[in-house]
PDB file of C-alpha atoms in Angstrom:
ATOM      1  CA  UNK W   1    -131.648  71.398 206.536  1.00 72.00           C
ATOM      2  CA  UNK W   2    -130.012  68.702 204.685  1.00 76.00           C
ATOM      3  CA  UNK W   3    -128.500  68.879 201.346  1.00 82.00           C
ATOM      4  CA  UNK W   4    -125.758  68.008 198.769  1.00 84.00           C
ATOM      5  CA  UNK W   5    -123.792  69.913 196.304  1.00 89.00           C
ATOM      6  CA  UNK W   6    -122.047  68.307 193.246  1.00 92.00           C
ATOM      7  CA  UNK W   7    -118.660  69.447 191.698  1.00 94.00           C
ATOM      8  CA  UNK W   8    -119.277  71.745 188.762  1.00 96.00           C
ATOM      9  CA  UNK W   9    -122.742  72.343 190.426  1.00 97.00           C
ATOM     10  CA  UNK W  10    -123.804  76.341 190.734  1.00 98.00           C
ATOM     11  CA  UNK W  11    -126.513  77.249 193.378  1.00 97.00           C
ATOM     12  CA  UNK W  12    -128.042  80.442 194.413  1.00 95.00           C
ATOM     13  CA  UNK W  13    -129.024  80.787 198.311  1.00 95.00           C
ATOM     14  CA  UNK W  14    -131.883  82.791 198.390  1.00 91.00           C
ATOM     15  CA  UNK W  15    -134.300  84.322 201.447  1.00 88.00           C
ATOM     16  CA  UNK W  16    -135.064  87.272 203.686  1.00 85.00           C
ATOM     17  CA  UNK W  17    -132.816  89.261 205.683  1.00 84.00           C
ATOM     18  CA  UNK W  18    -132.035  87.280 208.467  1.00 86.00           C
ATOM     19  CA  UNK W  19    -132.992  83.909 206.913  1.00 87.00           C
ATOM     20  CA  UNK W  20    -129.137  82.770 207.677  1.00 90.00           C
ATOM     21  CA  UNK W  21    -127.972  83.238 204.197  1.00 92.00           C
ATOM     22  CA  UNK W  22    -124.596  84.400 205.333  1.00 91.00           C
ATOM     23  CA  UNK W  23    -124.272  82.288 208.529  1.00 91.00           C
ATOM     24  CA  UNK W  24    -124.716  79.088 206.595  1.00 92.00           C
ATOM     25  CA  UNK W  25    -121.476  80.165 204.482  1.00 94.00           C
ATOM     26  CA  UNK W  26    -119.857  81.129 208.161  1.00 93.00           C
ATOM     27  CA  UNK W  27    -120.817  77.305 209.260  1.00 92.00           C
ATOM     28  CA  UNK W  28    -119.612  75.727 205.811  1.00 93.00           C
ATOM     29  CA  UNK W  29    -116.146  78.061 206.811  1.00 93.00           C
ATOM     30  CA  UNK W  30    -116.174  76.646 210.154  1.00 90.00           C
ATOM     31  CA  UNK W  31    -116.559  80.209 211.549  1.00 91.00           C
ATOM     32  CA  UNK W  32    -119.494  79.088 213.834  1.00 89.00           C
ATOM     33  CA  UNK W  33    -120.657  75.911 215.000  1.00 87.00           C
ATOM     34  CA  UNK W  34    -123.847  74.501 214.589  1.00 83.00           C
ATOM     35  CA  UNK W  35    -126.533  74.379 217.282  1.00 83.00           C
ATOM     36  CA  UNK W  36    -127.668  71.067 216.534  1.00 78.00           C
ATOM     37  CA  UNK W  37    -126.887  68.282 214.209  1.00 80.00           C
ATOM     38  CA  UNK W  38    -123.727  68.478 212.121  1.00 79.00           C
ATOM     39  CA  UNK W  39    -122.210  70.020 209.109  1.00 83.00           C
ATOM     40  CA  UNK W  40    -119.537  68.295 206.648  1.00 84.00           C
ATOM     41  CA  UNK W  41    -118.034  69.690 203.751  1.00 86.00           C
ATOM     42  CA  UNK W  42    -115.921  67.605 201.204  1.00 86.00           C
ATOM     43  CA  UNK W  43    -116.354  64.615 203.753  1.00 83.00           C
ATOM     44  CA  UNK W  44    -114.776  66.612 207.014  1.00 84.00           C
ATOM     45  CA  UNK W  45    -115.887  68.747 210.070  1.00 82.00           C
ATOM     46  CA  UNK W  46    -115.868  72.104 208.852  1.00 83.00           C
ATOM     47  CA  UNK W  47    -112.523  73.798 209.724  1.00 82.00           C
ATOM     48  CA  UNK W  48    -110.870  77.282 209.757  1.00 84.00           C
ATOM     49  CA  UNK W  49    -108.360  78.052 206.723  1.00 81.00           C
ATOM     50  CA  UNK W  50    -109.594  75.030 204.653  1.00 87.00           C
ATOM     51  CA  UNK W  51    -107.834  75.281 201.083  1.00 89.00           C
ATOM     52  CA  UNK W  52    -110.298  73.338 199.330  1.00 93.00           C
ATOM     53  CA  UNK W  53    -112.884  76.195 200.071  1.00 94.00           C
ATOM     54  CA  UNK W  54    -112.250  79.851 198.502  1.00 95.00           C
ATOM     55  CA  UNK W  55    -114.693  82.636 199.850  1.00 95.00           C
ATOM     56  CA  UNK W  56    -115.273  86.010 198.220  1.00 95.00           C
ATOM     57  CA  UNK W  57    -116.973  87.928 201.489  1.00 91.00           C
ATOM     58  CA  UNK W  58    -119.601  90.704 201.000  1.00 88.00           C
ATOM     59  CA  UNK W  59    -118.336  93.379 198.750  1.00 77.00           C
ATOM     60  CA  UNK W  60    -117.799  97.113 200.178  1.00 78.00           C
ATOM     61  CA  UNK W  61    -116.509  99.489 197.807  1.00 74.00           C
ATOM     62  CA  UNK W  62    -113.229 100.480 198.831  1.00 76.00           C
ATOM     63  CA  UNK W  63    -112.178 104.479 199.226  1.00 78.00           C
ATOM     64  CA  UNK W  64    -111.330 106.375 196.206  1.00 77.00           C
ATOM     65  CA  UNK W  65    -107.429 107.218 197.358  1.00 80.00           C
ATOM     66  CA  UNK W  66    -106.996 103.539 198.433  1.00 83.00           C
ATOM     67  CA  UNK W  67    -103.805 103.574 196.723  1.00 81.00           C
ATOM     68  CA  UNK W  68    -103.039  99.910 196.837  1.00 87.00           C
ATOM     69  CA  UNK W  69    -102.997  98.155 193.696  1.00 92.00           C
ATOM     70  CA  UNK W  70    -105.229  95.551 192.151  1.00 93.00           C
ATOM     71  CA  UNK W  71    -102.659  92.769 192.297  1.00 93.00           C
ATOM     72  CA  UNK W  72    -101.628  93.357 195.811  1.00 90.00           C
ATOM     73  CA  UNK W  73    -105.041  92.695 196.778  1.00 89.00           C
ATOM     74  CA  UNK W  74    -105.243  89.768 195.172  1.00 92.00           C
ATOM     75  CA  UNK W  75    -101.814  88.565 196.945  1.00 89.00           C
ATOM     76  CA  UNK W  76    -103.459  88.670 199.979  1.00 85.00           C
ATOM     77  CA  UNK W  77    -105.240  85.700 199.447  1.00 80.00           C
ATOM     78  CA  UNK W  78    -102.016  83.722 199.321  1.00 79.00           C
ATOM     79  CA  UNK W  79     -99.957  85.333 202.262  1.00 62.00           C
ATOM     80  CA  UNK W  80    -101.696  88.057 203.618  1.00 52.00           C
ATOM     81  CA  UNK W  81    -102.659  86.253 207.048  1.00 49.00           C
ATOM     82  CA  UNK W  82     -99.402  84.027 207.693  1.00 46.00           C
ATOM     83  CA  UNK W  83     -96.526  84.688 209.435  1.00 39.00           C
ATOM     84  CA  UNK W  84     -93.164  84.203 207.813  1.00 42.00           C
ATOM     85  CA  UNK W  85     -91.996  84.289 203.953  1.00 46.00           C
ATOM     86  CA  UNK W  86     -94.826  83.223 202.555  1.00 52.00           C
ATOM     87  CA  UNK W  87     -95.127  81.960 198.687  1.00 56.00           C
ATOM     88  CA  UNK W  88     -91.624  81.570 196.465  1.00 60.00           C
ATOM     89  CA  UNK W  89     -92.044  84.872 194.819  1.00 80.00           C
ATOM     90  CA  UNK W  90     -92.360  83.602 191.207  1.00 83.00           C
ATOM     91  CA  UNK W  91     -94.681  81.127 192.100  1.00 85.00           C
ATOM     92  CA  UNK W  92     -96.490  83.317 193.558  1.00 85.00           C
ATOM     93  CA  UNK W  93     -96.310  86.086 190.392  1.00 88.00           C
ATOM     94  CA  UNK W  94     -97.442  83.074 188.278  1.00 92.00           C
ATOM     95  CA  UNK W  95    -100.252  82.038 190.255  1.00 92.00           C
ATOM     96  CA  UNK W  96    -101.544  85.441 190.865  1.00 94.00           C
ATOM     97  CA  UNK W  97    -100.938  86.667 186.964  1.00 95.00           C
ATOM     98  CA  UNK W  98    -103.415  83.249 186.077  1.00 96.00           C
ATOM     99  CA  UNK W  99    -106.068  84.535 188.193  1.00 97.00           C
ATOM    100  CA  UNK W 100    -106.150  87.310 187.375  1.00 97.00           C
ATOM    101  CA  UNK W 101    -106.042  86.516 183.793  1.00 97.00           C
ATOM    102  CA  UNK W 102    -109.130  84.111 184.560  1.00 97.00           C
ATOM    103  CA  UNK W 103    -110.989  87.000 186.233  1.00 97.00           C
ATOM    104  CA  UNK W 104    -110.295  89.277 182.864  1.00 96.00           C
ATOM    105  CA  UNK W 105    -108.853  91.345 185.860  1.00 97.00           C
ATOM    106  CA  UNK W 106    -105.038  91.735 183.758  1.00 96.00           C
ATOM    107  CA  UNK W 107    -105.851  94.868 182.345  1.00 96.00           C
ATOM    108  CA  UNK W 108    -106.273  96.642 185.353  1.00 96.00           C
ATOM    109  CA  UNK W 109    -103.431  95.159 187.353  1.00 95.00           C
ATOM    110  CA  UNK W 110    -101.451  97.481 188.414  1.00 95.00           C
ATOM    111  CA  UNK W 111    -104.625 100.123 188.878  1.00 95.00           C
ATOM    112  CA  UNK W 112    -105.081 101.301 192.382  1.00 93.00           C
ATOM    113  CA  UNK W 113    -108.237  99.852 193.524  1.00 92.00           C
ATOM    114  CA  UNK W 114    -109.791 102.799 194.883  1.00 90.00           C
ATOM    115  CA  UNK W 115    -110.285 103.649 190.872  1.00 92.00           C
ATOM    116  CA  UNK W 116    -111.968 100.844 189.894  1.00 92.00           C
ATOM    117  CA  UNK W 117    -115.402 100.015 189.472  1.00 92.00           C
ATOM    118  CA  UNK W 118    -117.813  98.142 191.786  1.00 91.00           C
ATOM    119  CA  UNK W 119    -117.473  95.382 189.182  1.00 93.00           C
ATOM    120  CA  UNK W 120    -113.457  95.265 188.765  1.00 94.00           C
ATOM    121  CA  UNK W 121    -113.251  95.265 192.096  1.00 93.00           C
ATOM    122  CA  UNK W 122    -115.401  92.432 192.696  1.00 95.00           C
ATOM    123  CA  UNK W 123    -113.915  90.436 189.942  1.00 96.00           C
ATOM    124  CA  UNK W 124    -110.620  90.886 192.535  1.00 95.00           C
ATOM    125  CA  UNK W 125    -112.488  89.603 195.507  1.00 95.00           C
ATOM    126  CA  UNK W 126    -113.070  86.632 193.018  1.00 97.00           C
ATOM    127  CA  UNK W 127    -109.893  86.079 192.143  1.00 97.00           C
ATOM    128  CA  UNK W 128    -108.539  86.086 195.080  1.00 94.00           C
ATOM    129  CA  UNK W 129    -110.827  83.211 196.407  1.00 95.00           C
ATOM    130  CA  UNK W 130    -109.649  80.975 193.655  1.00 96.00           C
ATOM    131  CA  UNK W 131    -106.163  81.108 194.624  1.00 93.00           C
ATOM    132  CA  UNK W 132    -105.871  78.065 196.409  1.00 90.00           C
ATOM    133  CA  UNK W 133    -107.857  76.031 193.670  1.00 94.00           C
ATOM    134  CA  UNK W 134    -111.172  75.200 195.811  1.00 95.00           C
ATOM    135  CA  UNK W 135    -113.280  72.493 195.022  1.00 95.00           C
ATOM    136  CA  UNK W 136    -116.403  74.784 196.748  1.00 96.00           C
ATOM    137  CA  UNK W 137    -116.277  78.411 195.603  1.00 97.00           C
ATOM    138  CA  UNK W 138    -118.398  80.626 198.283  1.00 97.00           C
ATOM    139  CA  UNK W 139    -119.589  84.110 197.447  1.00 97.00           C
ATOM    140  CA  UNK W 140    -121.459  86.152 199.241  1.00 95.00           C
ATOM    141  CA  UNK W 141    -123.429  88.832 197.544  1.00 94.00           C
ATOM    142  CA  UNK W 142    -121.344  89.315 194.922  1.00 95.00           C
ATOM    143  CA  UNK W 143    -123.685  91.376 192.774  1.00 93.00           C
ATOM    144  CA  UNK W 144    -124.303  94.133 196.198  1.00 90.00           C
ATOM    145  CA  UNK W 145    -124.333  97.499 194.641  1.00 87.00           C
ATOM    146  CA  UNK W 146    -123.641  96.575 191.145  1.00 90.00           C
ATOM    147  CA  UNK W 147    -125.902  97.907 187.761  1.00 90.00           C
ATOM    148  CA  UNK W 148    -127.631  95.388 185.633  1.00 88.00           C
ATOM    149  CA  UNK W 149    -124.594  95.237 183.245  1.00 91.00           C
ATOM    150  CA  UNK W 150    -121.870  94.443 186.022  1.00 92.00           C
ATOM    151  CA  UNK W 151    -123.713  92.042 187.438  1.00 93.00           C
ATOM    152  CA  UNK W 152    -124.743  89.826 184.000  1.00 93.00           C
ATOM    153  CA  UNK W 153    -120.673  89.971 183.714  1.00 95.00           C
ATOM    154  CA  UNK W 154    -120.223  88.696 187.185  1.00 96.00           C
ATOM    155  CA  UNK W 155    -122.819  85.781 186.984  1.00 96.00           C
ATOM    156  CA  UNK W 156    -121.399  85.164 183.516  1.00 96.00           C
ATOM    157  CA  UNK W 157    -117.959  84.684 185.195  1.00 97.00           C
ATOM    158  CA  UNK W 158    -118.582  82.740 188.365  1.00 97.00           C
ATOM    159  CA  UNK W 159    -120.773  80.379 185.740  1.00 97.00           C
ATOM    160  CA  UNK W 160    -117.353  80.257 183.829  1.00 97.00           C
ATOM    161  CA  UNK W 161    -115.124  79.444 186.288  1.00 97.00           C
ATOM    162  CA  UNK W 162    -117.678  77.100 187.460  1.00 97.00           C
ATOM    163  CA  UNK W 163    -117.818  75.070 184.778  1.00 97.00           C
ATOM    164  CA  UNK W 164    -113.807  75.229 183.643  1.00 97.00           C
ATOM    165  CA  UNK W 165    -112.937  74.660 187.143  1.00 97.00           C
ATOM    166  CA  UNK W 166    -115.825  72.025 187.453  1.00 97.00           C
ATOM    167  CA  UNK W 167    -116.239  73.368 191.254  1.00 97.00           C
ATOM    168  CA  UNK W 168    -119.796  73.666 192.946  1.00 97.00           C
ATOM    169  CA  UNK W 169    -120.230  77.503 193.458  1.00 98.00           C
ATOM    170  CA  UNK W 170    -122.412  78.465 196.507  1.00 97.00           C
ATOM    171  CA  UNK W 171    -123.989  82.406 195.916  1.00 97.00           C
ATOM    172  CA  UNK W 172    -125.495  84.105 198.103  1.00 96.00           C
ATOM    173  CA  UNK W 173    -128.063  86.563 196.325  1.00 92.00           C
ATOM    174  CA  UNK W 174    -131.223  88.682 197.272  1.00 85.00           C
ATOM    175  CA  UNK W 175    -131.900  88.679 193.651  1.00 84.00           C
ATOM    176  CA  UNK W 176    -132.318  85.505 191.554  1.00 84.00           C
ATOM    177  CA  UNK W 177    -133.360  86.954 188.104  1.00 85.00           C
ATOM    178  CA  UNK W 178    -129.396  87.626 186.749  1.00 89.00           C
ATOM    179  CA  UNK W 179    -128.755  84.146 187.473  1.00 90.00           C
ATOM    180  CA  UNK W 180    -131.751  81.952 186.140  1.00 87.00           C
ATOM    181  CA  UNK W 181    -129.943  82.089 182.967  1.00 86.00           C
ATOM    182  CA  UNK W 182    -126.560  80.656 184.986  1.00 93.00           C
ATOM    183  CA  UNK W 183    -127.273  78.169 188.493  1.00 94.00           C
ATOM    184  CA  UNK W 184    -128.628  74.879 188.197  1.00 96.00           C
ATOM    185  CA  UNK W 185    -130.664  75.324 191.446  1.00 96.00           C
ATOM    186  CA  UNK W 186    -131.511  77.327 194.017  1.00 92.00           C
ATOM    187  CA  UNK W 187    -131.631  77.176 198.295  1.00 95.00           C
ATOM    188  CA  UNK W 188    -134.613  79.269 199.291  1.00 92.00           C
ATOM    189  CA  UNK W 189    -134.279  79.925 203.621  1.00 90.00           C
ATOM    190  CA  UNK W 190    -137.168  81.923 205.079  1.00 88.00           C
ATOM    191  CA  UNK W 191    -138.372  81.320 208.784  1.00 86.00           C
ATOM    192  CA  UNK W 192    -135.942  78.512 209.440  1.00 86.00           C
ATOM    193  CA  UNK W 193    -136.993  76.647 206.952  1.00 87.00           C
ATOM    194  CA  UNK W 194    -135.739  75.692 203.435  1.00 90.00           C
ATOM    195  CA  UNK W 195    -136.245  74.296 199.446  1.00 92.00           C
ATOM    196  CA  UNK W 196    -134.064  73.050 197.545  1.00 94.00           C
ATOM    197  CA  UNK W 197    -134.373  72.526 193.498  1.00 94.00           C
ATOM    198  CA  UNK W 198    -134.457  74.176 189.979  1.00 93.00           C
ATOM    199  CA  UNK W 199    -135.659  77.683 190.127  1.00 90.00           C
ATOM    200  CA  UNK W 200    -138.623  76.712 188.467  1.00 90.00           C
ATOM    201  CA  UNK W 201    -139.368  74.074 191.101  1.00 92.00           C
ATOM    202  CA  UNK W 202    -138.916  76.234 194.249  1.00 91.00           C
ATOM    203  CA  UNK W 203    -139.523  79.899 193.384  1.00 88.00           C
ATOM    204  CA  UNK W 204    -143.606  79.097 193.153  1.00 88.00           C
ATOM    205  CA  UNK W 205    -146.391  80.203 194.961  1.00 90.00           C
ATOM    206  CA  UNK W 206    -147.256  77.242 197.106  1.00 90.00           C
ATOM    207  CA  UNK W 207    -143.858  76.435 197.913  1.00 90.00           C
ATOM    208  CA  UNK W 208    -142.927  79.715 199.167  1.00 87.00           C
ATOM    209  CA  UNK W 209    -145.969  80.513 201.032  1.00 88.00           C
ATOM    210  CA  UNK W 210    -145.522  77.454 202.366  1.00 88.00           C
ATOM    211  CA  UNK W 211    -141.737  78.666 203.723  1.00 86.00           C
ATOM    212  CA  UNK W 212    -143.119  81.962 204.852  1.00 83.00           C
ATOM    213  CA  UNK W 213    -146.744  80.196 206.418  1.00 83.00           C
ATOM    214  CA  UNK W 214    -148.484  83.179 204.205  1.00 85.00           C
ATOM    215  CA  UNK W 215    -149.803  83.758 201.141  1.00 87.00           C
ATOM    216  CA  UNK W 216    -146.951  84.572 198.830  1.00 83.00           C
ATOM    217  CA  UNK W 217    -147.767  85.510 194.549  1.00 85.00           C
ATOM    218  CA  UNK W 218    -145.187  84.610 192.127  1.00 83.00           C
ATOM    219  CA  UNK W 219    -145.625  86.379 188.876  1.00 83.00           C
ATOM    220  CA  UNK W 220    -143.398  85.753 185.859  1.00 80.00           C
ATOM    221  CA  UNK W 221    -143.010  88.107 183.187  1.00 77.00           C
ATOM    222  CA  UNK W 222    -140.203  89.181 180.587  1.00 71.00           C
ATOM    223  CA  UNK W 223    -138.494  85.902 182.089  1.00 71.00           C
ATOM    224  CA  UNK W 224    -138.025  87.100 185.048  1.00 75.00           C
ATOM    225  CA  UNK W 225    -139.858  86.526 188.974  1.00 75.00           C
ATOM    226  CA  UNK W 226    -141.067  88.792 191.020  1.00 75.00           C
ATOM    227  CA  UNK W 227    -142.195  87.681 194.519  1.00 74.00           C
ATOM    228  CA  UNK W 228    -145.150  89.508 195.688  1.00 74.00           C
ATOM    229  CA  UNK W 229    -146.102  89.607 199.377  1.00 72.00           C
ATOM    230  CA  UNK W 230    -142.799  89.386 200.958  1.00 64.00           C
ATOM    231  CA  UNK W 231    -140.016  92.040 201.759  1.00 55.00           C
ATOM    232  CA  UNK W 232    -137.023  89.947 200.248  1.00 53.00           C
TER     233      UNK W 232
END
């Protein structure tokens, strides 16, 4: 595998279950080290608590008497995993209140999370990967579990903040068709192999029963693509 992303650049990682979708954000994290060749991000070894790199994990709705509230969660991202005083507390207000604010998260604030919606909460999980001010933006499965209309707003957001920010946003998906509207190209992984390119170029017929090694049907309709033949 061997490609490039470019700031302000938004791809979708596409495949199977147990393509590697979620272990090729774990290498980019320097969570796990490559069993051949090498990985660099922003010109370096991948390496453990790198601030140029904010990562949104898988989202699990949270319990509904999780009392904590919105912003707390958020704070985590700042001081939740150090030892010692962590951020000057207005700093820290500031730069959490501006995230939030860029998530549209500020009306819900002070909400305890376990009342919000599968979409609030991921817009949370979003803001708190953006508290550093990454250059590469990671997200995996960000629209899990979420109806049609929370997961336009999320793809409409991450293409936002993708674009003001001008970082290059990695997303995992199982789904493409919310974002053809939004990425710029996608990463299709199936039997450790991958294609790179517009959506149009690598969600085709020959290209991806080339990836599988069987015959795989494309069919576009109501601009959107279904993949027949394959259990994605």
């Amino acid at each position: 595998m061997n490609f490039s992303v470019q700031d302000g650049e938004f791809i979708a990682i596409l495949g199977p279950n147990g393509a590697g979708k979620s272990t090729l954000l774990k290498l980019l994290l320097g969570l796990v080290k490559p069993h051949a060749g090498s990985v660099r991000v922003l010109g370096r070894a991948p390496s453990k608590g790198n601030k140029d790199i904010g990562y949104a994990p898988q989202f699990r709705m949270v319990e509904a008497d999780f009392a904590l509230r919105a912003r707390d969660i958020v704070r985590f991202g700042l001081d939740g995993n150090k030892w010692g005083p962590g951020w000057p507390n207005r700093k820290r207000d500031e730069l959490i209140e501006q995230v939030l604010q860029e998530v549209n998260a500020l009306s819900f604030a002070d909400a305890p999370v376990g009342q919000l919606s599968g979409g609030e909460q991921q817009r949370l999980l979003i803001a708190q990967a953006l508290l550093t001010g990454p250059r590469l933006l990671l997200l995996d499965e960000p629209l899990a579990n979420l109806d049609i209309a929370h997961g336009q707003e999320i793809v409409a957001l991450v293409k936002t903040v993708c674009r003001s920010r001008n970082v290059a946003v990695m997303l995992v998906t199982h789904d493409v068709n919310p974002l053809l509207p939004a990425v710029d190209r996608v990463l299709y992984m199936a039997n450790g192999q991958c294609a790179i390119g517009t959506p149009q170029e690598v969600i085709t017929s020959q290209i991806l029963s080339n990836l599988y090694g069987s015959q795989v049907e494309v069919v576009k309709a109501l601009g959107s693509m279904f993949v027949v033949g394959v259990q994605i």
